[in-house]
Amino acid sequence: MSHAAPTHMSKKGKQASSRLLNDLKQEDELRALKSELKNDLESYVFKTRSFIRENEDELSKVSEEEEREGILADLEVLEDWLYEDGEDGGADAEVPVYKKKRKDMDKRVNSIKQRLLELELRPKAVEAARAIIKSIGATIETFPTLRPQILPTMIEELKNETSQLEAWLDEVEKEQAELDDRQEPRFSSSEVSRKMKKVKAVVTRLLQVKRPEPPSRVKPSKASNANETKASSEEDSKKEENKEKAEEEAPSKEEEDDDDDDDDAEDKEEL
């Protein structure tokens, strides 16, 4: 029984096969991505709708009923679109379409959420900033005595930064007070934090200024040490010589005793 000889794929055939496999892989990946985006958008619709309905009392502080109802209505439209077939439907839409639908709705919903969040965070940020400004002012007063290495020009720079921040806070707080909480706020807590970072950076830089090193004592040179050692040695030698000379010139005890005996004998003879 004869067997057919195995056929070998040509180079062009291999390239075509490789392109086909790559195209199929890309189609699978695209299909998976579209399915993921569609499911995420559907989940987003359910969660957002529940959030607005369950937190209506809180959200009413920072949004009009008309705004909330408009979002709910558009969420329902979006939900219906997800199940529509055809070129304009969401059952099999293109990736950029899913992303744009989510982005547009996010912008409206997050605006309300952020206003509610800032209702609490903004006053706390302002209070903290003013407390820090006051603390910095008290610290500056101690610089001349406790940190004399900080130059007057540096202190003036810090004073200017805190003054500008305080003036900005006064301005935006006044403007915010004239707005309704359901309007877009004049400023946010994150803006306060960003401006505080600039002031804190100046404070940190000033506190890192080191005191000047005290003048160091000049160490004697080796030659000087050698001269001092030599002079000391010569002085000790001289003292030793003087001591020996004095001992040689002084009479011994025996000589003194003999002299005393001779004197006694002379005294007896005279008697």
mmCIF file of C-alpha atoms in Angstrom, residues 78-179:
data_model
loop_
_atom_site.group_PDB
_atom_site.id
_atom_site.type_symbol
_atom_site.label_atom_id
_atom_site.label_comp_id
_atom_site.label_asym_id
_atom_site.label_seq_id
_atom_site.Cartn_x
_atom_site.Cartn_y
_atom_site.Cartn_z
ATOM 1 C CA LEU A 78 -28.837 54.274 27.670
ATOM 2 C CA GLU A 79 -30.086 50.975 29.054
ATOM 3 C CA ASP A 80 -32.499 50.541 26.148
ATOM 4 C CA TRP A 81 -29.771 51.388 23.655
ATOM 5 C CA LEU A 82 -27.558 48.582 24.975
ATOM 6 C CA TYR A 83 -30.081 46.012 23.721
ATOM 7 C CA GLU A 84 -30.788 47.594 20.359
ATOM 8 C CA ASP A 85 -29.501 45.821 17.261
ATOM 9 C CA GLY A 86 -28.466 47.469 14.055
ATOM 10 C CA GLU A 87 -25.773 49.890 13.100
ATOM 11 C CA ASP A 88 -26.791 52.535 15.678
ATOM 12 C CA GLY A 89 -27.697 50.093 18.456
ATOM 13 C CA GLY A 90 -25.595 49.180 21.452
ATOM 14 C CA ALA A 91 -25.890 45.413 21.140
ATOM 15 C CA ASP A 92 -22.742 45.349 19.035
ATOM 16 C CA ALA A 93 -21.388 48.891 18.992
ATOM 17 C CA GLU A 94 -17.809 49.910 18.374
ATOM 18 C CA VAL A 95 -15.377 50.309 21.279
ATOM 19 C CA PRO A 96 -15.121 54.150 21.043
ATOM 20 C CA VAL A 97 -18.938 54.417 21.170
ATOM 21 C CA TYR A 98 -19.181 52.504 24.463
ATOM 22 C CA LYS A 99 -16.380 54.605 25.945
ATOM 23 C CA LYS A 100 -17.968 57.906 24.897
ATOM 24 C CA LYS A 101 -21.372 56.934 26.320
ATOM 25 C CA ARG A 102 -19.730 56.181 29.670
ATOM 26 C CA LYS A 103 -17.615 59.330 29.656
ATOM 27 C CA ASP A 104 -20.550 61.640 28.918
ATOM 28 C CA MET A 105 -22.686 60.145 31.671
ATOM 29 C CA ASP A 106 -19.779 60.089 34.135
ATOM 30 C CA LYS A 107 -19.254 63.816 33.688
ATOM 31 C CA ARG A 108 -22.814 64.627 34.755
ATOM 32 C CA VAL A 109 -23.030 62.137 37.628
ATOM 33 C CA ASN A 110 -19.571 62.913 39.035
ATOM 34 C CA SER A 111 -20.392 66.621 39.043
ATOM 35 C CA ILE A 112 -23.162 65.996 41.578
ATOM 36 C CA LYS A 113 -21.068 63.553 43.600
ATOM 37 C CA GLN A 114 -18.165 65.995 43.766
ATOM 38 C CA ARG A 115 -20.375 68.876 44.894
ATOM 39 C CA LEU A 116 -21.705 66.710 47.706
ATOM 40 C CA LEU A 117 -18.218 65.640 48.720
ATOM 41 C CA GLU A 118 -16.873 69.197 48.629
ATOM 42 C CA LEU A 119 -19.697 70.363 50.875
ATOM 43 C CA GLU A 120 -17.790 68.650 53.687
ATOM 44 C CA LEU A 121 -14.185 68.702 52.492
ATOM 45 C CA ARG A 122 -13.925 72.351 51.408
ATOM 46 C CA PRO A 123 -14.584 73.978 54.830
ATOM 47 C CA LYS A 124 -12.205 71.522 56.508
ATOM 48 C CA ALA A 125 -9.459 72.327 54.010
ATOM 49 C CA VAL A 126 -9.889 76.074 54.560
ATOM 50 C CA GLU A 127 -9.866 75.667 58.342
ATOM 51 C CA ALA A 128 -6.696 73.570 58.219
ATOM 52 C CA ALA A 129 -4.975 76.064 55.887
ATOM 53 C CA ARG A 130 -5.754 79.029 58.136
ATOM 54 C CA ALA A 131 -4.491 77.136 61.176
ATOM 55 C CA ILE A 132 -1.209 76.400 59.399
ATOM 56 C CA ILE A 133 -0.851 80.031 58.317
ATOM 57 C CA LYS A 134 -1.289 81.128 61.941
ATOM 58 C CA SER A 135 1.253 78.563 63.120
ATOM 59 C CA ILE A 136 3.757 79.699 60.503
ATOM 60 C CA GLY A 137 3.313 83.299 61.634
ATOM 61 C CA ALA A 138 4.152 82.337 65.213
ATOM 62 C CA THR A 139 7.160 80.325 64.065
ATOM 63 C CA ILE A 140 8.514 83.217 62.009
ATOM 64 C CA GLU A 141 8.678 85.352 65.172
ATOM 65 C CA THR A 142 11.133 82.875 66.708
ATOM 66 C CA PHE A 143 13.528 82.804 63.763
ATOM 67 C CA PRO A 144 15.732 85.788 64.808
ATOM 68 C CA THR A 145 16.579 84.156 68.151
ATOM 69 C CA LEU A 146 16.212 80.418 67.556
ATOM 70 C CA ARG A 147 17.292 80.290 63.914
ATOM 71 C CA PRO A 148 19.478 83.331 63.235
ATOM 72 C CA GLN A 149 20.931 81.573 60.192
ATOM 73 C CA ILE A 150 17.645 82.225 58.320
ATOM 74 C CA LEU A 151 18.222 85.511 56.531
ATOM 75 C CA PRO A 152 15.666 88.369 56.576
ATOM 76 C CA THR A 153 15.134 87.972 52.821
ATOM 77 C CA MET A 154 14.146 84.340 53.371
ATOM 78 C CA ILE A 155 11.715 85.310 56.109
ATOM 79 C CA GLU A 156 10.188 87.955 53.850
ATOM 80 C CA GLU A 157 9.681 85.361 51.115
ATOM 81 C CA LEU A 158 7.755 83.123 53.514
ATOM 82 C CA LYS A 159 5.658 86.027 54.746
ATOM 83 C CA ASN A 160 4.725 86.913 51.171
ATOM 84 C CA GLU A 161 3.673 83.333 50.404
ATOM 85 C CA THR A 162 1.434 83.096 53.469
ATOM 86 C CA SER A 163 -0.042 86.542 52.802
ATOM 87 C CA GLN A 164 -0.924 85.598 49.236
ATOM 88 C CA LEU A 165 -2.530 82.354 50.355
ATOM 89 C CA GLU A 166 -4.547 84.107 53.039
ATOM 90 C CA ALA A 167 -5.725 86.739 50.564
ATOM 91 C CA TRP A 168 -6.777 84.043 48.101
ATOM 92 C CA LEU A 169 -8.729 82.194 50.792
ATOM 93 C CA ASP A 170 -10.532 85.400 51.762
ATOM 94 C CA GLU A 171 -11.460 86.053 48.141
ATOM 95 C CA VAL A 172 -12.745 82.583 47.195
ATOM 96 C CA GLU A 173 -14.605 82.091 50.471
ATOM 97 C CA LYS A 174 -16.445 85.345 49.901
ATOM 98 C CA GLU A 175 -17.366 84.325 46.358
ATOM 99 C CA GLN A 176 -18.398 80.840 47.480
ATOM 100 C CA ALA A 177 -20.717 82.306 50.100
ATOM 101 C CA GLU A 178 -22.605 84.101 47.331
ATOM 102 C CA LEU A 179 -23.231 80.836 45.443
#
